XYZ file of C-alpha atoms in Angstrom:
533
model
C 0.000 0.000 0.000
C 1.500 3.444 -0.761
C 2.316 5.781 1.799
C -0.064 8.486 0.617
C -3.215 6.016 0.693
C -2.181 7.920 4.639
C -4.753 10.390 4.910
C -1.846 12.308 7.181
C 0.391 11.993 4.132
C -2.276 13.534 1.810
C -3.108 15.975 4.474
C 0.256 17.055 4.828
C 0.724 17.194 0.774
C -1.881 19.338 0.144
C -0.889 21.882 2.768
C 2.597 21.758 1.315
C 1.868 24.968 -1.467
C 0.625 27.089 1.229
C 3.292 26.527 4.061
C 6.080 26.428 1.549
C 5.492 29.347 -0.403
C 4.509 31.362 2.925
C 7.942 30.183 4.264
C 9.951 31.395 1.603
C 8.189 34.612 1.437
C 8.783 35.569 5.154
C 12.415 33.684 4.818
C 13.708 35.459 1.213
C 12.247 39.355 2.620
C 14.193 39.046 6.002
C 17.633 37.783 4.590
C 17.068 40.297 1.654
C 16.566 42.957 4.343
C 19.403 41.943 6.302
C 21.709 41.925 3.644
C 20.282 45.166 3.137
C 21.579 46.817 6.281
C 24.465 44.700 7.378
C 26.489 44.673 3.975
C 26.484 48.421 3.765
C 27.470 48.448 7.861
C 29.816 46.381 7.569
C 31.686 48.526 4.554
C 31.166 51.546 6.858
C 32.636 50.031 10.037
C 35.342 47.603 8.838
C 37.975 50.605 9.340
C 36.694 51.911 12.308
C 37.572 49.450 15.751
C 35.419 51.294 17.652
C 32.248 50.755 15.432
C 33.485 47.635 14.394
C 33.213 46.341 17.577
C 29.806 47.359 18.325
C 28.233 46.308 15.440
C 29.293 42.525 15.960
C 28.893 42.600 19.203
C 25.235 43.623 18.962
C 24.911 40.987 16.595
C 26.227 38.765 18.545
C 24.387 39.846 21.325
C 21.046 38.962 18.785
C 22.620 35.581 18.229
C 21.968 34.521 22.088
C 18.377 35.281 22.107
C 16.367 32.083 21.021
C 14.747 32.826 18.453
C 10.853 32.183 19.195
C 11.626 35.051 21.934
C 12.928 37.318 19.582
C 10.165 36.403 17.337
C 7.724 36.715 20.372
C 9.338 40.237 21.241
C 8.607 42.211 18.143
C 4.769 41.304 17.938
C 3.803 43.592 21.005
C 6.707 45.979 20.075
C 5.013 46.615 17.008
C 1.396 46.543 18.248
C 2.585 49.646 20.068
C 3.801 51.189 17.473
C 0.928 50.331 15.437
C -1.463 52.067 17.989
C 0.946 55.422 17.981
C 0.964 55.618 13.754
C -3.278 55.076 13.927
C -3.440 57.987 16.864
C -0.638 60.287 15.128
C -1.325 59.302 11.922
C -4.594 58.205 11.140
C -3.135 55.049 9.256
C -2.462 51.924 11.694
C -0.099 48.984 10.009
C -0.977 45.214 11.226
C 1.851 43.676 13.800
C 0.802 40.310 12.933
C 2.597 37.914 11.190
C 4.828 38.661 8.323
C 5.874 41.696 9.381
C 7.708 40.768 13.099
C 8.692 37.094 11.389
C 10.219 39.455 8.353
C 12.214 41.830 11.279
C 13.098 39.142 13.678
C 14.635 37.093 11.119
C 16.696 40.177 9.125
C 18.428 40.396 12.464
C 18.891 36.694 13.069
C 20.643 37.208 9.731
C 22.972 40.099 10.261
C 25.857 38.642 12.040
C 27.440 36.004 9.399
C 27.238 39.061 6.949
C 28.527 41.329 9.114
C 30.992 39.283 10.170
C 32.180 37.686 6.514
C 32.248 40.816 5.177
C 34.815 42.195 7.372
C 36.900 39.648 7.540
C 36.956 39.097 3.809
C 37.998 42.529 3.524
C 40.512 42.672 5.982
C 42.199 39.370 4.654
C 42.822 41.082 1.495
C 46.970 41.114 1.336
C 47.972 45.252 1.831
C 50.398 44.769 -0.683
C 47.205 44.400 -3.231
C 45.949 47.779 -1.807
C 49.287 49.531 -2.079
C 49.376 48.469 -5.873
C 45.755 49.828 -6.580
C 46.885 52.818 -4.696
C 49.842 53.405 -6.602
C 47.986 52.962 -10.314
C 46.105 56.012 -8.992
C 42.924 54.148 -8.023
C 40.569 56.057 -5.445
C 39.736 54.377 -2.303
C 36.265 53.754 -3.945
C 37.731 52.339 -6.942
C 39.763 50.296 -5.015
C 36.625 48.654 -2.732
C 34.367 48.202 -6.232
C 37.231 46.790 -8.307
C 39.945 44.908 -6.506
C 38.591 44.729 -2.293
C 35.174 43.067 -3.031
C 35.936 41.015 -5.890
C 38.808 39.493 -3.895
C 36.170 39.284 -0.872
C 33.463 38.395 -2.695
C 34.134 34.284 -1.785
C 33.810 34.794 1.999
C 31.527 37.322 2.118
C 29.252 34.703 -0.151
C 30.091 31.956 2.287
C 28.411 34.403 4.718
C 25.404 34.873 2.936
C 25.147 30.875 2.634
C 25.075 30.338 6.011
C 22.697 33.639 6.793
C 20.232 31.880 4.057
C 20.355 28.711 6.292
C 19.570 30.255 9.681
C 16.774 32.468 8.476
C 15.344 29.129 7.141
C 15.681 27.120 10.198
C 14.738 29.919 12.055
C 11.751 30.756 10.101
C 9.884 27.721 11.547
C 9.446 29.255 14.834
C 7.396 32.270 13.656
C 4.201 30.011 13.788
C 2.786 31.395 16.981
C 3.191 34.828 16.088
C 0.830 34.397 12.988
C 3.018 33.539 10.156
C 2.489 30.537 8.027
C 5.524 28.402 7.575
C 6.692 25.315 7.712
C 6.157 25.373 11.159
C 2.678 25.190 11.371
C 3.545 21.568 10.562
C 5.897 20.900 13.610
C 3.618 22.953 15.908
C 0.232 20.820 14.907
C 1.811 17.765 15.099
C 2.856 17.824 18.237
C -0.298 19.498 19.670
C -2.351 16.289 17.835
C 0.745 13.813 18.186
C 0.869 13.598 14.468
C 4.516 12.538 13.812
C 3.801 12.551 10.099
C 3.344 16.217 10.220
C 6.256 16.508 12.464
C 8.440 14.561 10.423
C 6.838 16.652 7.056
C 8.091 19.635 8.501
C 10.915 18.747 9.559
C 12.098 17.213 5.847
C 10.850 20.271 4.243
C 12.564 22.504 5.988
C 15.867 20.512 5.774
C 15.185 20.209 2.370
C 14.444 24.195 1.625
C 17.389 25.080 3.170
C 20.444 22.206 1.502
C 18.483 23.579 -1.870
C 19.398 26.898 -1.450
C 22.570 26.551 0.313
C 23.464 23.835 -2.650
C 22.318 27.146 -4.985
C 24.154 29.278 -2.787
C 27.282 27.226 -3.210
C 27.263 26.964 -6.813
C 27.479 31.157 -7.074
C 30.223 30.922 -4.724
C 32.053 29.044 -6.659
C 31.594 30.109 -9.823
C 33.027 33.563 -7.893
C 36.081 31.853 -6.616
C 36.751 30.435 -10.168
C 35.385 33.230 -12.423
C 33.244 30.767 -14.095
C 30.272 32.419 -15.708
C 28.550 29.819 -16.024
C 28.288 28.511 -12.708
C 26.818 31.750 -10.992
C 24.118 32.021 -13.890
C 22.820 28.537 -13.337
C 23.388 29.177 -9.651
C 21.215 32.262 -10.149
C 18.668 30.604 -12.626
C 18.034 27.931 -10.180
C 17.700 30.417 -7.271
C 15.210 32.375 -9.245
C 13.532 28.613 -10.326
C 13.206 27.723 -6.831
C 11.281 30.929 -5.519
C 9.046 30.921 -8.409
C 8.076 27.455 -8.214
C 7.119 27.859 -4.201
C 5.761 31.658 -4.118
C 3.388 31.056 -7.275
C 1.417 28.204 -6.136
C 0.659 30.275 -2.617
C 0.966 33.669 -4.389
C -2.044 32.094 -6.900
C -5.024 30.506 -3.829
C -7.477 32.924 -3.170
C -7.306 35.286 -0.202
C -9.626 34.005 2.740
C -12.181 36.798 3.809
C -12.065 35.197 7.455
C -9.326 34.178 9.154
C -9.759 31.882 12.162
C -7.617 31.760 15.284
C -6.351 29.103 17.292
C -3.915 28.552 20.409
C -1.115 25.992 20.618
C -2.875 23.222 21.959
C -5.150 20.076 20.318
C -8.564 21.038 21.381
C -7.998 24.336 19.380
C -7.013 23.192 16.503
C -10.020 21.052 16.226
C -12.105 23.499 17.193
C -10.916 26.273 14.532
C -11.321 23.356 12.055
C -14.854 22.873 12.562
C -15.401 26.712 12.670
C -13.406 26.997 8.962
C -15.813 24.182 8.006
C -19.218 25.583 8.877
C -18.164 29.019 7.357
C -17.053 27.301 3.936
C -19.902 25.933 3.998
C -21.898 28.562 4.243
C -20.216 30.203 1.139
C -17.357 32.141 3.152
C -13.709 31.989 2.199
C -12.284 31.024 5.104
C -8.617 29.862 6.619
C -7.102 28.956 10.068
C -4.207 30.883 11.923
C -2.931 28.160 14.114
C -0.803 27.737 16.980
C -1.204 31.182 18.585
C -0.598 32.440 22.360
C -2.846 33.252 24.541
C -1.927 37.279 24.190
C -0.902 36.974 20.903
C -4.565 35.580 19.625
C -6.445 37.642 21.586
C -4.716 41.534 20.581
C -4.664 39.593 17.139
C -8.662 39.616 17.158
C -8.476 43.103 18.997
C -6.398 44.291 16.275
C -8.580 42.972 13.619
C -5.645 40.380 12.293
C -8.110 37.789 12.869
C -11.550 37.535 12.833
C -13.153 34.786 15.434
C -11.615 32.264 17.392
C -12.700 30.653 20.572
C -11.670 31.547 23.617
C -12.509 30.163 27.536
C -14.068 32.580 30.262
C -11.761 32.173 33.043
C -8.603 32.928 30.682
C -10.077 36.237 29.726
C -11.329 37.167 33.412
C -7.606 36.225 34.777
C -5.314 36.820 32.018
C -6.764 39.357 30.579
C -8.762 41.618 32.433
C -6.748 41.124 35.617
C -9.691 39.926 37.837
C -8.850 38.102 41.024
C -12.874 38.096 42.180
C -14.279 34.635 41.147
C -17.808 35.293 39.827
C -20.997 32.935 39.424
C -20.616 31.455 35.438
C -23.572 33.620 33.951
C -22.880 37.125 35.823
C -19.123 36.418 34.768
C -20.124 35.911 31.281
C -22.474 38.732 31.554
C -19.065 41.032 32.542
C -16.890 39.763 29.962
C -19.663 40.586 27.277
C -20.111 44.445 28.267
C -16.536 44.581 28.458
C -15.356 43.081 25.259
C -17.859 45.167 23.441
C -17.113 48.388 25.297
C -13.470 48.340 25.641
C -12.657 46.709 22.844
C -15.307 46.655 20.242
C -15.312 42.544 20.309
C -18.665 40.559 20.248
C -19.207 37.444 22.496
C -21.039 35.527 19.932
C -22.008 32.837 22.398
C -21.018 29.612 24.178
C -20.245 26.418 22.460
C -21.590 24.264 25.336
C -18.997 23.163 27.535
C -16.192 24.424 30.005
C -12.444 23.333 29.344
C -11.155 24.280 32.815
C -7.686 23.814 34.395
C -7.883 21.225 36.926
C -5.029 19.537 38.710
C -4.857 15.956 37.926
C -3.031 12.906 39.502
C -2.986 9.204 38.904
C -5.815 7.511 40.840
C -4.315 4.505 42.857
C -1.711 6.927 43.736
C -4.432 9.774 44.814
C -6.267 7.074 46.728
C -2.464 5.428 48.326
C -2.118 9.337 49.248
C -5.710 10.071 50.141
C -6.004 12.912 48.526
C -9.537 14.102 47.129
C -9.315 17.837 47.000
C -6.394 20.413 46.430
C -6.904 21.055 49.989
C -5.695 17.321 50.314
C -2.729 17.619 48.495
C -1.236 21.056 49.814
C 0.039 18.772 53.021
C 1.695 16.624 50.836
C 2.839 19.004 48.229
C 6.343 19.867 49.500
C 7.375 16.142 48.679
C 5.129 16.032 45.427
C 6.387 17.554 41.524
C 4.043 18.781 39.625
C 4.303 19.566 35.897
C 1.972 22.471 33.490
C 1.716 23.681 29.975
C 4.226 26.720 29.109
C 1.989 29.183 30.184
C 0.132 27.577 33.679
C 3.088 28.929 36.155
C 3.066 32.443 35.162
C -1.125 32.597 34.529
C -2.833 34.069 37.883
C -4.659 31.075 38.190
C -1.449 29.432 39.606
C -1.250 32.429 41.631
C -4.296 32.157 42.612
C -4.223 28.331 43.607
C -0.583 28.962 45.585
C -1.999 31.071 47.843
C -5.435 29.574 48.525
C -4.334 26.599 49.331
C -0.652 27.248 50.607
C 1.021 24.806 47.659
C 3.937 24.514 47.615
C 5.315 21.406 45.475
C 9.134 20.232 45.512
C 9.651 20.866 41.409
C 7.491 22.515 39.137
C 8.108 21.341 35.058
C 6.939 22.820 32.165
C 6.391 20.447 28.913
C 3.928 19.797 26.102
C 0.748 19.510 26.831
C -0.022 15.959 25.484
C 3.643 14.723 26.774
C 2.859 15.970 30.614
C -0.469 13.703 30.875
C 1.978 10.654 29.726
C 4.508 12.008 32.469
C 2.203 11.820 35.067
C 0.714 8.321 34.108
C 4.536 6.768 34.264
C 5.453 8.208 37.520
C 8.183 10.923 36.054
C 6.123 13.968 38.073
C 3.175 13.451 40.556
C 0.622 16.216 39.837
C -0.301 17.833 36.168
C -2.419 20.831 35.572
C -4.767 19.455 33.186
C -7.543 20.177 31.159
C -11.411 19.120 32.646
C -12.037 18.607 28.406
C -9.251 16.523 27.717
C -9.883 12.876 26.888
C -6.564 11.990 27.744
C -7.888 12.351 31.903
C -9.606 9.116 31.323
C -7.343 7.202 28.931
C -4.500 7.386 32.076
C -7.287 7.024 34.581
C -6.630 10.285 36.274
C -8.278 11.552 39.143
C -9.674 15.691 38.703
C -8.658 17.171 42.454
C -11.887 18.912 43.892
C -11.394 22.854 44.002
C -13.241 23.432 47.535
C -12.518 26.747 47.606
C -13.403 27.769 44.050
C -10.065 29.182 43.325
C -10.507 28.152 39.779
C -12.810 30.388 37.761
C -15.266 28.856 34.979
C -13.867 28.202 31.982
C -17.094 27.920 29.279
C -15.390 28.381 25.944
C -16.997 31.134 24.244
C -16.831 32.112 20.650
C -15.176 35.874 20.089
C -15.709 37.910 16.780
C -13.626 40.722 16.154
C -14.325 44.409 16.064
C -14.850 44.583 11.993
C -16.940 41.292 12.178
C -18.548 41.851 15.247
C -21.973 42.931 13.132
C -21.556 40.362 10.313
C -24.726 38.818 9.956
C -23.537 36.248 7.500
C -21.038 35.148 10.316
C -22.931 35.525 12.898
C -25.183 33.003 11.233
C -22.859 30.520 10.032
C -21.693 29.967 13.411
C -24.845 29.973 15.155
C -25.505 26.490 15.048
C -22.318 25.436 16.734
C -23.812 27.745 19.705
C -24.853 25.482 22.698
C -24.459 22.225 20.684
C -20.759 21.233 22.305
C -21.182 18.999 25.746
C -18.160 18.342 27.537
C -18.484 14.345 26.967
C -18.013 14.994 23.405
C -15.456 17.717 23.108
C -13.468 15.160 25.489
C -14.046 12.836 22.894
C -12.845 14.798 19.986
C -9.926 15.805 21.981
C -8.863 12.228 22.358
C -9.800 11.603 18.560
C -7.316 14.053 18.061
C -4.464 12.897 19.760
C -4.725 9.762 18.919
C -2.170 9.569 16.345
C -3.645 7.149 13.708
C -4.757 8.298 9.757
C -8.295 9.353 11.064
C -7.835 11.837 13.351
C -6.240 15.058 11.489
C -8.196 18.462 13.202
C -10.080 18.672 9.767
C -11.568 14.719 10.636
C -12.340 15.110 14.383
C -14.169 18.251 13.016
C -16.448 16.643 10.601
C -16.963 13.453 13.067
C -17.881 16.489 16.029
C -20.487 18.045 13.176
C -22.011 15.133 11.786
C -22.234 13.105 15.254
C -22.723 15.958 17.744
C -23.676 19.257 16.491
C -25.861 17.824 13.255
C -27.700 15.434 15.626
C -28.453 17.689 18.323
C -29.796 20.291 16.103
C -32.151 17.721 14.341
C -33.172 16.697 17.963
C -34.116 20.118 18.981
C -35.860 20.439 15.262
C -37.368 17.532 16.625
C -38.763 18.409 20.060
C -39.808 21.640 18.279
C -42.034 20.119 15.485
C -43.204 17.982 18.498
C -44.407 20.590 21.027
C -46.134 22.276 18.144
């Protein structure tokens, strides 16, 4: 049987034109930028110690920072900015995406260039200079016609390896909003889908030995003067671009883009909402693999336009709110708000609550006996306890710490799916899990009572954004997923989705959650309808 009868193999092909092309777009306008600024810096400062020294040492200094926190960095840098060009201005720019990916990167690229250039320059034997100096050459005629040409190998060799990083590095800007190749890596190891992993993964390898292979061939054609080489080098450059931005370049633009955070239940959710508005007749495409702040300003900012979101994250997070409210007066407050600070409609619940919750093993809950989190704070200070990347600095964790005193012996941060695993095999104690995770019952975890309500209600509630929030044609494509979502089945979608196997891709779960759950209950309520009529 081939490999693509796979329906993650055909999944992953199809996506291929999109998350290529995006990838090369974001990758080819940072390096070009970079090259931009640090070839002319680097032919100002290559005389000058002082200046020398600072400008590779800042870019150095870049180097250091991993790159999904640079990435991360320049979103709500540029957000602000943003805000000060619409109030100064009258004309706003969006900070989403392409735009921090495309500055991020140009800096990740600076330092080989920077770096090759001088030292190519610098290598150049002084005897060569004092020659072009004594034929009467000026110092400019002696950079254009004997300094770069002689430099021109290392400062390519440069440029090869600033193609490479940019590459790499470009897989990370997934959670700020760009599509790349990343969105592969990032879904598959929300939905434990190693074929996308392993996708991604390739492709990018393979995008980046293409063009440093490319790369190469110029470089050598320099070194030997062969003509030849550095046009086919150049041809093949332009061959590859072309054949990955045209495909993307050529798809229709989606009218409505719809969010989704870096976990499984998200991505299965914003699958079933591009779904129901396709079907509907509007153009729609998903934005995966977003943070929690990033998403949300997103929608704010208009970058997005609906995505679903959870009560208690927006009362906590967002809004700041420490008072734990009853579920509809709390919902009733983050409505008025939205719409009044913000301009943001709460469309409406979906129909269940995806809470945190901390979870343990139960034959080691009941060897402990330990019920409640008021249980387990005794026992905490020999316990570990493991959350998601964002759990230990939310306020909910604040929250919990001091309500019930905890205080555990190590706190770990992993994946999401990985940490319910951890907990099952005995590596930590405790997890902060999810109350609509499926995975709670395929370990046979025990959900620790929350006696004194520390943990806010979490209903997950669908947000349109400030240009859609009137959009009557959205509004009613989504209204029938509205109420229709119990937490039995989203738990069993979740698990659907992290499953692994061929069938259970976001885009399958979704259509198994609208034909099986959604679909029926609306025909049931058509039902009871026509019957009390």
């Amino acid at each position: 049987m081939s490999f693509l009868s796979d329906p993650r193999w055909s999944d992953a092909l199809a996506r291929l034109p999109d998350y290529l092309g995006n990838h090369v777009r974001v990758s080819l306008t940072a390096l070009a930028l970079g090259l931009l600024i640090s070839f002319p810096l680097a032919l100002i400062v290559r005389r000058q110690p002082v200046l020398r020294d600072i400008a590779l040492g800042v870019a150095s200094i870049v180097q250091t920072v991993p790159g999904l926190a640079l990435l991360a960095l320049f979103y709500p840098l540029l957000l602000a900015l943003a805000g000060l060009s619409l109030e100064w201005f009258g004309h706003g720019f969006s900070a989403f995406g392409f735009l921090p990916s495309v500055l991020a990167l140009a800096l990740y690229s600076m330092l080989p260039v920077l770096r090759n250039t001088i030292t190519g320059l610098q290598g150049i034997d002084p005897a060569i200079l004092e020659a072009a100096e004594g034929v009467g050459m000026t110092q400019r005629q002696s950079l254009t016609m004997v300094e770069l040409p002689l430099a021109l190998p290392v400062i390519m060799a440069g440029i090869r390896t600033a193609a490479v990083w940019v590459i790499g590095t470009a897989t990370l800007s997934t959670p700020i909003g760009q599509t790349s190749l990343g969105n592969y890596i990032f879904a598959g190891l929300q939905t434990q889908n190693w074929v996308f992993v392993l996708f991604g993964c390739v492709a990018a390898a393979a995008l980046a030995l293409a063009v440093d292979q490319l790369l190469a061939m110029i470089e050598g054609g320099v070194r030997l003067h062969s003509r030849t080489r550095i046009v086919l080098g150049c041809l093949g450059l332009v061959a590859l671009i072309a054949a990955t931005l045209m495909p993307s370049m050529a798809r229709t633009k989606a009218t409505t883009i719809v969010g989704a955070k870096t976990f499984t239940e998200q991505y299965v959710l914003s699958a079933l909402i591009v779904q129901r508005l396709r079907a509907a007749g509007l153009p729609a495409s998903a934005r995966n693999g977003l943070g929690s702040n990033v998403i949300f300003e997103a929608l704010a900012s208009d970058d997005i336009d609906v995505y679903v979101d959870y009560s208690g994250t927006l009362w906590a997070n967002q809004f700041k709110r420490t008072d734990i409210k009853p579920r509809k007066e709390l919902l009733n407050d983050l409505t008025t708000t939205l719409k009044d600070k913000y301009g943001i409609a709460l469309l409406g619940e979906l129909g269940f609550e995806n809470a945190y919750a901390l979870a343990m093993p139960r034959k080691r809950a009941e060897e402990l006996g330990i019920h409640t989190i008021a249980d387990l704070a005794s026992r905490a200070s020999s316990l570990s306890i493991a959350g998601d990347y964002e759990f230990f600095s939310r306020p909910e964790w604040t929250t919990l710490r001091q309500s019930y005193n905890l205080s555990f012996r190590q706190q770990r941060q992993m994946q999401s799916n990985f940490m319910y695993a951890a907990v099952a095999s005995g590596e930590v104690d405790v997890i902060a899990g999810y109350t609509s995770d499926g995975l709670i019952a395929k370990y046979d975890l025990v959900v620790l009572g929350d006696p004194k309500s520390a943990i806010p209600p979490y209903d997950a509630i669908v947000l349109l954004s400030p240009q859609r929030a009137d959009d009557r044609a959205l509004r009613a494509a989504l209204q029938p997923l509205l109420n229709s979502i119990d937490i039995a089945s989203m738990r069993e979608a979740n698990l659907r989705a992290a499953s692994g196997n061929g069938s259970s891709s976001p885009d399958a779960v979704a259509r198994w959650l609208w034909e099986k759950v959604v679909k029926a209950r609306g025909s049931s309520r058509t039902r009871h309808r026509s019957a009390g009529d």
